Coordinates of C-alpha atoms (C1' of nucleotides) in Angstrom, one line a residue:
Chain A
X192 CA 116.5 59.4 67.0
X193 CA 114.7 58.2 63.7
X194 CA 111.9 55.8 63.9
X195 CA 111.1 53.1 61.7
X196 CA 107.3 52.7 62.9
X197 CA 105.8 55.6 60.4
X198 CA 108.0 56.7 57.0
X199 CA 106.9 60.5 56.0
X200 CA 106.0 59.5 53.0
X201 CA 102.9 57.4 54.8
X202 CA 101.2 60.8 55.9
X203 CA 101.2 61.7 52.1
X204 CA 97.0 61.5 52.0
X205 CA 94.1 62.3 53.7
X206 CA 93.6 64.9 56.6
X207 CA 97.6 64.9 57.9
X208 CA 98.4 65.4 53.9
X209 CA 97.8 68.6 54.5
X210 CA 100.0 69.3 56.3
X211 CA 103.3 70.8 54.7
X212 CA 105.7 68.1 54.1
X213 CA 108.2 69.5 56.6
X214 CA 105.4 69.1 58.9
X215 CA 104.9 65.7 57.8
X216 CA 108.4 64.9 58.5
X217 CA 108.6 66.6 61.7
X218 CA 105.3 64.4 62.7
X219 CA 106.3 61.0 61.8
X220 CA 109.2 60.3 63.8
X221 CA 107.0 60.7 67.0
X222 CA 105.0 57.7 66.4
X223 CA 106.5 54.8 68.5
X224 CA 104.5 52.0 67.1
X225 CA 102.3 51.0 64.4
X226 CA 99.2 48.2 66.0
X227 CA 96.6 46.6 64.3
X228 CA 93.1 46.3 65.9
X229 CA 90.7 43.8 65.6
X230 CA 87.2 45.2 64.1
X231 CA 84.1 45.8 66.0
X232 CA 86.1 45.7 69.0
X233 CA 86.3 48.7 71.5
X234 CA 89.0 50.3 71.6
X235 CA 88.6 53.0 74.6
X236 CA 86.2 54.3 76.7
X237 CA 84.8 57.2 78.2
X238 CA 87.0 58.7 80.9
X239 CA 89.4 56.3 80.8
X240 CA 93.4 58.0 81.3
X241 CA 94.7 58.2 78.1
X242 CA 99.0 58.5 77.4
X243 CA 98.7 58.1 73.6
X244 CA 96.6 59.2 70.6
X245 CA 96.6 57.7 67.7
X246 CA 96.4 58.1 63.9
X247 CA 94.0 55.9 61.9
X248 CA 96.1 54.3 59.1
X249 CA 93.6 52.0 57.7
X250 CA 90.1 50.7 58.2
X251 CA 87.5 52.8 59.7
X252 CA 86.5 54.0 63.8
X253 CA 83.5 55.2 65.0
X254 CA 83.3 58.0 68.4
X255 CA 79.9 56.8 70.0
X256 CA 78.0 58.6 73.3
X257 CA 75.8 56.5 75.1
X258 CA 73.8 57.1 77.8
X259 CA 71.9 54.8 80.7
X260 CA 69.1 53.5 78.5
X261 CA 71.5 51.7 76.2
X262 CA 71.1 54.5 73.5
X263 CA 74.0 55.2 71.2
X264 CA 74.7 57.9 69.3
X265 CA 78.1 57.6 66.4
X266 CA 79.3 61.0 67.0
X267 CA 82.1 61.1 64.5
X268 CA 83.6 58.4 61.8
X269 CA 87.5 58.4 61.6
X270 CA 88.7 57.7 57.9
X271 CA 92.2 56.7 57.0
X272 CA 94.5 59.7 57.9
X273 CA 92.6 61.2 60.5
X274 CA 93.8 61.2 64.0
X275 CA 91.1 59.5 66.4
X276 CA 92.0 61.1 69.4
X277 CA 94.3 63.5 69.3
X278 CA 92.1 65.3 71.6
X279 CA 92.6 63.2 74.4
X280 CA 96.3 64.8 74.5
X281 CA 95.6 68.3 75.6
X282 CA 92.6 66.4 77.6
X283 CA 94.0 63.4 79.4
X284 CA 91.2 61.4 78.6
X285 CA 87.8 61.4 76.1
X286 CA 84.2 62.0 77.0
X287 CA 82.8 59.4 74.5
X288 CA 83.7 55.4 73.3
X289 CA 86.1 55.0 70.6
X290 CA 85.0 51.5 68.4
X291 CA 87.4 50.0 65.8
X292 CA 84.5 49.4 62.7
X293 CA 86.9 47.2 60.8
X294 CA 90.6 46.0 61.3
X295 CA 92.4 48.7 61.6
X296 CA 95.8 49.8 61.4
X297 CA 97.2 52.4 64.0
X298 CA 99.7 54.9 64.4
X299 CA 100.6 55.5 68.2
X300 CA 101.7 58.5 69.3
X301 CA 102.3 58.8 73.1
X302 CA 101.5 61.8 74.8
X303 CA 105.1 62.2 76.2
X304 CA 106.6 62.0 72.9
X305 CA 104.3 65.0 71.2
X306 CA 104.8 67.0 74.1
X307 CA 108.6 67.0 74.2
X308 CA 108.2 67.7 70.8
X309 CA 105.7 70.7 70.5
X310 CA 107.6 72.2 73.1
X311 CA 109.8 73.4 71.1
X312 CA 107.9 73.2 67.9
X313 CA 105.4 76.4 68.0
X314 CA 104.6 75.4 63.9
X315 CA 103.9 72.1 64.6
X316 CA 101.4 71.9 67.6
X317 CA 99.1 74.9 66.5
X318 CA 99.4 72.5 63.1
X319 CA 98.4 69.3 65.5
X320 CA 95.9 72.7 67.2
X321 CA 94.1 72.8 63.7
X322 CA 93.4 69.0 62.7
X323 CA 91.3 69.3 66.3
X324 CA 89.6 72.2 65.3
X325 CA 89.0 70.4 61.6
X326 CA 87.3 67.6 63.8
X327 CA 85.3 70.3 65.6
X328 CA 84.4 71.9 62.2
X329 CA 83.0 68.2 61.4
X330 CA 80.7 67.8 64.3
X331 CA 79.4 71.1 63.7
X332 CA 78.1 69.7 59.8
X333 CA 77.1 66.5 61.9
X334 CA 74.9 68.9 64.2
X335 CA 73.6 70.4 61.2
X336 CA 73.0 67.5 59.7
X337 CA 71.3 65.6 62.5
X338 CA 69.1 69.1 63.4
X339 CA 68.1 70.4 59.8
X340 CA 68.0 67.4 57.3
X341 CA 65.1 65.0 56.8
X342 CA 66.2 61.2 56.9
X343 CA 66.2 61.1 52.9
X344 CA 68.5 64.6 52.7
X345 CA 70.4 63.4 55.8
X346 CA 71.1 59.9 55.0
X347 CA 72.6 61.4 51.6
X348 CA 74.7 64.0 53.4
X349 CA 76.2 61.4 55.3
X350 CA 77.2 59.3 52.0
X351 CA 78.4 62.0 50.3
X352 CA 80.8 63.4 53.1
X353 CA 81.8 60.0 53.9
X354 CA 82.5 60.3 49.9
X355 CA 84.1 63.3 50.1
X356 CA 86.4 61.9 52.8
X357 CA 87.4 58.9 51.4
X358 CA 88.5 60.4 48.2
X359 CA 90.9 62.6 50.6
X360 CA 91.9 59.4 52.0
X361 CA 92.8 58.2 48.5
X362 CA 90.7 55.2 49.1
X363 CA 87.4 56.2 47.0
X364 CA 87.1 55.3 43.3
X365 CA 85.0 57.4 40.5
X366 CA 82.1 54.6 40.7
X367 CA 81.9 54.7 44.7
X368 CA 84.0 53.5 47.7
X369 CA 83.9 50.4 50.4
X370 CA 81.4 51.8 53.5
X371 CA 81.5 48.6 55.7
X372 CA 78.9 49.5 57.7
X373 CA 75.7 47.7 58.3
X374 CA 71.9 49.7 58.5
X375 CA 72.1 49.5 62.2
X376 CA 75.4 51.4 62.1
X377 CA 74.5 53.7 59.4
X378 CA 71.0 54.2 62.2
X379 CA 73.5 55.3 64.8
X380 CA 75.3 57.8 62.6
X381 CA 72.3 59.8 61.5
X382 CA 69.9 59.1 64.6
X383 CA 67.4 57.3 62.6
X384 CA 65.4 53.9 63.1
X385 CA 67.2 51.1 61.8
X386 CA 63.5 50.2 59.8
X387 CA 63.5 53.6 58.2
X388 CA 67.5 53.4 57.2
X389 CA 66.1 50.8 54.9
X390 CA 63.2 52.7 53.7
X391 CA 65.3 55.6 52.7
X392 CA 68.2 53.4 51.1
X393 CA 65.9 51.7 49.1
X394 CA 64.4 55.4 47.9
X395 CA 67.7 56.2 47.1
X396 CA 68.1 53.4 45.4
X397 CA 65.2 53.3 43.2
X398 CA 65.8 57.0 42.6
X399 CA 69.1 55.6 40.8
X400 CA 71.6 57.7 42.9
X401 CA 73.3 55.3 44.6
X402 CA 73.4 51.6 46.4
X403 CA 74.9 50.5 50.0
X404 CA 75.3 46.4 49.6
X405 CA 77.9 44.2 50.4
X406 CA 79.7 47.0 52.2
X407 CA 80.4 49.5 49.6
X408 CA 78.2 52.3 48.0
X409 CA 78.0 52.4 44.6
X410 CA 77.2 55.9 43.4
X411 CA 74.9 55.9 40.2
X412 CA 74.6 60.2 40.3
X413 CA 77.0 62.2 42.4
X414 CA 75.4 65.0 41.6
X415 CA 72.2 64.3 42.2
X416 CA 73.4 62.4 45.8
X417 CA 75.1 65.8 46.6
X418 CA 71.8 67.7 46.2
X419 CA 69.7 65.7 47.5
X420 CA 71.5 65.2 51.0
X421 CA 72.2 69.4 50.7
X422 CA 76.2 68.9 50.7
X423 CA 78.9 71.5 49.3
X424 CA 81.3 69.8 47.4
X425 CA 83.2 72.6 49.0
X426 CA 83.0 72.3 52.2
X427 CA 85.5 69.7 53.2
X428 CA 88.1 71.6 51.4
X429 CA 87.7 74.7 52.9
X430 CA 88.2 73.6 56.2
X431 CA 90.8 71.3 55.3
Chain B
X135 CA 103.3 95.7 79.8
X136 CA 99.7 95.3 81.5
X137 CA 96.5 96.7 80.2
X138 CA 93.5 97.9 81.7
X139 CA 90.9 96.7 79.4
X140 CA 91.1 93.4 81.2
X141 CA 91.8 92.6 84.9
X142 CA 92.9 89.5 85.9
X143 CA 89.7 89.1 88.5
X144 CA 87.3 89.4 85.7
X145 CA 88.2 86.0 84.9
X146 CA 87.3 84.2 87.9
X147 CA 84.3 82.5 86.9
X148 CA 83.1 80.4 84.2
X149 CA 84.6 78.7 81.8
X150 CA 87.8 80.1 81.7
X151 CA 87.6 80.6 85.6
X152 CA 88.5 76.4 85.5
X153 CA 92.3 77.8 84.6
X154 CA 94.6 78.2 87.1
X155 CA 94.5 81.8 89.1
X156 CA 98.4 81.6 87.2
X157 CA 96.9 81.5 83.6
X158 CA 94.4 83.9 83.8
X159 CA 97.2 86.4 85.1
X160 CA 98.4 85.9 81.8
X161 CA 95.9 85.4 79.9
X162 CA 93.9 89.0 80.8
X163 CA 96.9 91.6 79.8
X164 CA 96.4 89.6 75.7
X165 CA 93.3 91.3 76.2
X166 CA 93.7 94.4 73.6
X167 CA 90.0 96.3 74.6
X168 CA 86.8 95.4 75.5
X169 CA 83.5 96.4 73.1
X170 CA 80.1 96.0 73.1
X171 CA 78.2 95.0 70.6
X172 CA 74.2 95.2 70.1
X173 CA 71.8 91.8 70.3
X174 CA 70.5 90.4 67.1
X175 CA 73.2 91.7 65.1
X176 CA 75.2 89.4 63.1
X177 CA 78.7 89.5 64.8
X178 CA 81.0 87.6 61.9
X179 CA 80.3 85.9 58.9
X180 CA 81.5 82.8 58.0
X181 CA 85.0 82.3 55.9
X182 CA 85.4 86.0 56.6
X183 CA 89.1 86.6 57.6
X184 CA 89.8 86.8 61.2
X185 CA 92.8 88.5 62.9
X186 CA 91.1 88.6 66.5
X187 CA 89.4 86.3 69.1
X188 CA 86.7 87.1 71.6
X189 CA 85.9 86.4 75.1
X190 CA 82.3 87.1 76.1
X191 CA 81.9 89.1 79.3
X192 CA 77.8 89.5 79.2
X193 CA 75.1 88.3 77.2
X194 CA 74.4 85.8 75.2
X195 CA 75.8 84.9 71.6
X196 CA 74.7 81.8 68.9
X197 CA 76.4 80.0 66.6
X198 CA 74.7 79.0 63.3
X199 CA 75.5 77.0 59.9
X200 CA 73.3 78.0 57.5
X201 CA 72.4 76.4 54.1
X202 CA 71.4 77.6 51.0
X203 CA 67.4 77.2 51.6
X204 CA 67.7 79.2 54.5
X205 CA 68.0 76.5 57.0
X206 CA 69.6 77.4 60.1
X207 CA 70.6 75.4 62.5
X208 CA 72.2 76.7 65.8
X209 CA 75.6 75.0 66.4
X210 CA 76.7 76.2 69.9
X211 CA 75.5 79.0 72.1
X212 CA 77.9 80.6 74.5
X213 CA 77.4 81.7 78.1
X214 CA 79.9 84.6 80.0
X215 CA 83.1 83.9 80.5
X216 CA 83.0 81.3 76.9
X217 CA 85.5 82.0 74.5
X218 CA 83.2 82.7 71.2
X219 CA 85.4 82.0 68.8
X220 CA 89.2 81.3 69.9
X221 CA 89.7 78.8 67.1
X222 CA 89.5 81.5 65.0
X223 CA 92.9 81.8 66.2
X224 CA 94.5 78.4 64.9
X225 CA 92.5 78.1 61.8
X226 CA 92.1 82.3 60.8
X227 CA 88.8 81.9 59.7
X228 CA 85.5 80.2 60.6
X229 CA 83.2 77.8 59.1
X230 CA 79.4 79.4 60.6
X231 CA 77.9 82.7 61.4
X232 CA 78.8 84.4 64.6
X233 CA 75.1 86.4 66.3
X234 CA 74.9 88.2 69.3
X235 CA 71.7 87.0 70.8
X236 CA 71.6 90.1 73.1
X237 CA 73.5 93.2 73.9
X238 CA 77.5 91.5 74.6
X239 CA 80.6 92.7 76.1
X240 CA 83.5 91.3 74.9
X241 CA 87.2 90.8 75.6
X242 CA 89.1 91.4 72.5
X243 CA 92.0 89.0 72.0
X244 CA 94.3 90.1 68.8
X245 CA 95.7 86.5 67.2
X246 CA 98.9 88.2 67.0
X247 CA 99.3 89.0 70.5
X248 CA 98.2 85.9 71.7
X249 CA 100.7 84.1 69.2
X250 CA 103.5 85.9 70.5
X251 CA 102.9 84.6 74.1
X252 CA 101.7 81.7 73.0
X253 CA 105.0 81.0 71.7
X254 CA 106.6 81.0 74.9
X255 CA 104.2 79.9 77.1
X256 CA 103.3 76.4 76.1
X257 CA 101.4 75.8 79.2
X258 CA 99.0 78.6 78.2
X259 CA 98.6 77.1 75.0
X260 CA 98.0 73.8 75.8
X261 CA 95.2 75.7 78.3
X262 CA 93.6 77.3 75.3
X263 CA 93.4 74.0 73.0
X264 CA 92.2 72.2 75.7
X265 CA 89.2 75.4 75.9
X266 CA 88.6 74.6 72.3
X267 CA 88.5 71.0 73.0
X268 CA 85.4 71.8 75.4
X269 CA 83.9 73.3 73.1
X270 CA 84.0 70.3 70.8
X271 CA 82.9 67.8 73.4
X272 CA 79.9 70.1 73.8
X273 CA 79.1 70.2 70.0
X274 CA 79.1 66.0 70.8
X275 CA 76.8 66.6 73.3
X276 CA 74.9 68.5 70.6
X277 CA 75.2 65.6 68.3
X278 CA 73.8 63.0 71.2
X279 CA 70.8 66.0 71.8
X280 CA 69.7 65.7 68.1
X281 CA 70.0 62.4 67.3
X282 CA 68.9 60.3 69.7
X283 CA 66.5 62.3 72.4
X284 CA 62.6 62.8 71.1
X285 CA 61.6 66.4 71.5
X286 CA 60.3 66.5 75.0
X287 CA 63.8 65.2 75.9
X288 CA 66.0 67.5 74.0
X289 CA 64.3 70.6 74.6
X290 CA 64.4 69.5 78.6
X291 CA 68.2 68.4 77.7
X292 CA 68.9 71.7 76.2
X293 CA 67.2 73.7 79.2
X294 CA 69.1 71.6 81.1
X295 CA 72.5 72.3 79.9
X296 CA 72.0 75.9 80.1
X297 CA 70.9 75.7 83.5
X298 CA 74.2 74.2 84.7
X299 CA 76.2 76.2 82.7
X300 CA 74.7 79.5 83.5
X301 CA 75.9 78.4 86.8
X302 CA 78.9 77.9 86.1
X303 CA 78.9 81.4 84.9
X304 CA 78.1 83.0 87.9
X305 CA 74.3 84.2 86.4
X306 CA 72.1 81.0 87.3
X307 CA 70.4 81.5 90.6
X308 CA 68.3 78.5 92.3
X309 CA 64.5 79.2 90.8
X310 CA 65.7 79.2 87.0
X311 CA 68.2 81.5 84.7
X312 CA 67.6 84.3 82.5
X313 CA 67.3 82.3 78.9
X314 CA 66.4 85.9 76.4
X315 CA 65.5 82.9 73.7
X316 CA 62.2 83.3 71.5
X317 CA 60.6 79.9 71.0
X318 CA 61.9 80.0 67.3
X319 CA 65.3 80.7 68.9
X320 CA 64.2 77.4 70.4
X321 CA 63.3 75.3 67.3
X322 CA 67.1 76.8 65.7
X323 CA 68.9 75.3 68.9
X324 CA 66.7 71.7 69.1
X325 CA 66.4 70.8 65.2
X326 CA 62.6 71.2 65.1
X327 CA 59.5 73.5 64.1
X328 CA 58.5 76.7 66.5
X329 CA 55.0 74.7 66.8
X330 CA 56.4 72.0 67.8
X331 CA 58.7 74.3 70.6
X332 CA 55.2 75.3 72.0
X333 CA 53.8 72.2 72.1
X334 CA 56.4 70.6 74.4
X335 CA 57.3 74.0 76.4
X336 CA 53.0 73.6 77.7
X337 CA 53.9 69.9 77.9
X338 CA 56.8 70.9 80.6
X339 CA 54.7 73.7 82.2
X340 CA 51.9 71.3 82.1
X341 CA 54.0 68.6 84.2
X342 CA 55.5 71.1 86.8
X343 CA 58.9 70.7 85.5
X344 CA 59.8 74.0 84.1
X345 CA 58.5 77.4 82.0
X346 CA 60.1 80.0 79.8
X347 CA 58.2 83.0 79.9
X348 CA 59.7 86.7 79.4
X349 CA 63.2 85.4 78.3
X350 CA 63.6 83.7 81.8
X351 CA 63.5 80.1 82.2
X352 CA 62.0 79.1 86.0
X353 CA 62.4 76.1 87.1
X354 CA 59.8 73.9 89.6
X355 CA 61.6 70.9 89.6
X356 CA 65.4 70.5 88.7
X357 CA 66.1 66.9 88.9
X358 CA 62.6 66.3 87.1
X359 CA 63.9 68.5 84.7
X360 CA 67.6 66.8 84.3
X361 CA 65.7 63.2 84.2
X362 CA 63.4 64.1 81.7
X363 CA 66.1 65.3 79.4
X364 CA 68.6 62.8 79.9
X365 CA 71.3 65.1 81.5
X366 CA 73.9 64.0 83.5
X367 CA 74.7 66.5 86.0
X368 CA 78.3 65.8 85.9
X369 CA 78.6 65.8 82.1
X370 CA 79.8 69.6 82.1
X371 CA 82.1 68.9 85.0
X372 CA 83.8 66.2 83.6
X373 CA 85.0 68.0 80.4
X374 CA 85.6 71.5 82.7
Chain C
dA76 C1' 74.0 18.9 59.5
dG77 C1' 71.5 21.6 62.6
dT78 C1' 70.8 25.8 65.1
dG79 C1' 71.0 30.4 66.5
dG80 C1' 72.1 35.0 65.6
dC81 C1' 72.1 38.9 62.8
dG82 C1' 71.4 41.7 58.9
dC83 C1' 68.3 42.9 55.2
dC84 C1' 63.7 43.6 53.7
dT85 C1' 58.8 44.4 53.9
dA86 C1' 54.2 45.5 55.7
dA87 C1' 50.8 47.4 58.9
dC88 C1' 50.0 50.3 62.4
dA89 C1' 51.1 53.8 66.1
dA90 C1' 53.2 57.9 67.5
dA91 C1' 55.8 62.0 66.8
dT92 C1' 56.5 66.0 64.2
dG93 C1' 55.6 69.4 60.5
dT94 C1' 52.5 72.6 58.1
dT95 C1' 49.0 75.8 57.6
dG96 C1' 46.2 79.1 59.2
dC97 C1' 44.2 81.8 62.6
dT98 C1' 43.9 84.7 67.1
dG99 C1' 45.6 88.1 70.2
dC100 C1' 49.1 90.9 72.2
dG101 C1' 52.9 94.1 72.8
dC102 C1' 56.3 96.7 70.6
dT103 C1' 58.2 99.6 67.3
dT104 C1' 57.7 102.9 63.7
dG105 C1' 55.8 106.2 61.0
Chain D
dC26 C1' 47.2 107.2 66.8
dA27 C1' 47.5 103.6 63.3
dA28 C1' 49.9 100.2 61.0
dG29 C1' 52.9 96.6 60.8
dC30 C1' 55.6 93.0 62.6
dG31 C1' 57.1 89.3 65.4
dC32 C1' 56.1 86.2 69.1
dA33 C1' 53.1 83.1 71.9
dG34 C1' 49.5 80.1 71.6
dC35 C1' 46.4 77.0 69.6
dA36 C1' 43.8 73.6 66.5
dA37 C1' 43.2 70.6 62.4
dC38 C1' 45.3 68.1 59.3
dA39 C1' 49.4 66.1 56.5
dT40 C1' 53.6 63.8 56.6
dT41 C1' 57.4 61.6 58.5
dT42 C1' 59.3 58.5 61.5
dG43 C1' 59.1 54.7 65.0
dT44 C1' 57.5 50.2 66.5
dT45 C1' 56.3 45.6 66.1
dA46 C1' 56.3 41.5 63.7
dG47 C1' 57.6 38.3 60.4
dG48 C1' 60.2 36.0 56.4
dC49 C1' 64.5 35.1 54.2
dG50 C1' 69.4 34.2 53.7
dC51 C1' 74.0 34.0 55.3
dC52 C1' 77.5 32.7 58.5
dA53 C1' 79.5 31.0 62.7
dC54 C1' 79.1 28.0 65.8
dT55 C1' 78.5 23.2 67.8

DNA sequence: AGTGGCGCCTAACAAATGTTGCTGCGCTTG
DNA sequence: CAAGCGCAGCAACATTTGTTAGGCGCCACT
């Protein structure tokens, strides 16, 4: 019962790379379906009964919280490789909106499938168990982030994970990577003014550490961008 | 096989009282010994090694990512009857500091014990993931708190949240909730300065909504209270 | 070709939040 | 008992951040 939807060797990168190749092999074969998604569409919503989770395979997804006043809050950004909501398998369904940023390419995984599976698979769900838990580890930096960091230090932290993550992905480059988000979107991620997003990218800017236009940063001093938004090279690796 | 340190009824209430009267019978005999530890002590360390979980009985414990400056920024507080750290247990170590916030009693939960039941009890499991999950659609809320509400709101938000799920864990009572917090505790929790904390704590005695006052937090007017920080009742019971 | 929307950018002003420094009080500790 | 420390509270001032408003350019419509 092979399945030509997902070849092991596709869950070579990013977040699911980690996972030992046997693991990788044991993983792909559950995925029923690839899908593509149309960007800036949404693609699930709050509370809504969920039979599937899927992996991100290209293309970006933002997790938002809103609340009554129209508010919205980006709560987590989903880079190639990362499952988007895997949590919505133990769950049944997701307490926040899940928004495709760009076309994207999906992995599905229905519930059904995984559970027959981890059944009888001990390794492979407290494996599945961890990447949630990696995803918990990231809201916790986000919290951190969002609580702790002035806009200048926060809006750097942001780039530089975001960095950090799309290197993992294998879709950075030494010089930058593509970030096709907009200063609105950028204002929901680290719960600033869309005004002062601007002021703060131009400071970076004119500090020569690094440039969002045209949908891609371009990093002029890694170093200095890591310092200045406070981030530890390390800390993606460790919990990865 | 049964052990004394834990009885099955001790599990009743809280968060882990939302399992089924079947999973908490066997959950509590994983339970190696209960232990007590003293407040303000620092409880576990983060990267340290971990080869146990814990359950907290009583009290009050924080968690907190710290940077290099000396920033720290409270990631998640638990209440009785949260598990503190159970993803300890998937991932063996942790990524913040573990601090009792006041004297605690805890269940002690040894990861090999629990991985041996674990292993045949995938309902369990999929139990404890889904706690673990919980706790990362709180640390959203978290996210939401901090970047989006003002000060007034998020302090009311936070009070708020603790409110329903001291509840929850048996030790809220209809005037207010014991809250042992100092206002810089406060400032840790809600991303801003102690001063600030004072300003909007006379701001919210001021307006008849709440006080803290001698580590107990009384309150005048609940759904004021729940308005004023943004906080849907429901949003606890949803995810529990 | 015109038009409308949206993103980027800036400036001026308003409001929120941080910082510093001080007071007083209660608790612990010597 | 005194000293020291940490917390609550407050005020004055500095800084950061939000808001409002407008101009420009691009792109998708019609």
């Amino acid at each position: 019962m092979t399945n030509d939807a997902l070849r092991p060797e596709d869950l070579a990168r990013g977040m699911v790379g980690r996972l030992s190749p046997e693991l990788r092999a044991r993983l792909a074969p559950l995925c029923s379906e690839t899908r593509v998604v149309e960007g800036r569409r949404l693609f699930s919503t709050a509370q809504e009964r969920l039979d599937e989770s899927v992996l991100l395979l290209d293309g970006l997804m933002g997790r938002y919280v809103r609340d009554k006043q129209g508010r919205q809050q980006m709560v987590a950004i989903q880079v190639p490789l990362d499952f988007v909501d895997l949590h919505s398998f133990p769950l049944g369904s997701l307490d926040h909106e899940v928004e495709a940023l760009t076309t994207a390419r999906l992995a599905v995984f229905p519930h059904e499938t995984l559970r027959a599976a981890l059944r009888d698979d001990y390794e492979l769900m407290e494996a599945l168990w961890r990447l949630t838990l990696i995803d918990g580890a990231i809201h916790r930096h986000w919290t951190f982030r969002l609580g702790r960091l002035r806009a200048l230090a926060g809006i750097a932290n942001f780039l530089a994970e975001m960095d950090c993550r799309m290197r993992i992905a294998g879709v950075g480059e030494e010089g930058g990577y593509a970030l096709p988000l907009t200063q609105p979107d950028l204002s929901d991620a680290c719960g600033m003014s869309p005004v002062h997003v601007n002021r703060i990218l131009r400071e970076l800017r004119e500090a020569e550490i690094c440039t969002l236009a045209g949908g891609h940063v371009q990093i002029m001093n890694r170093d200095k961008l890591y310092r200045t938004g406070d981030f530890r090279q390390d800390f993606l690796y460790d919990i990865l």
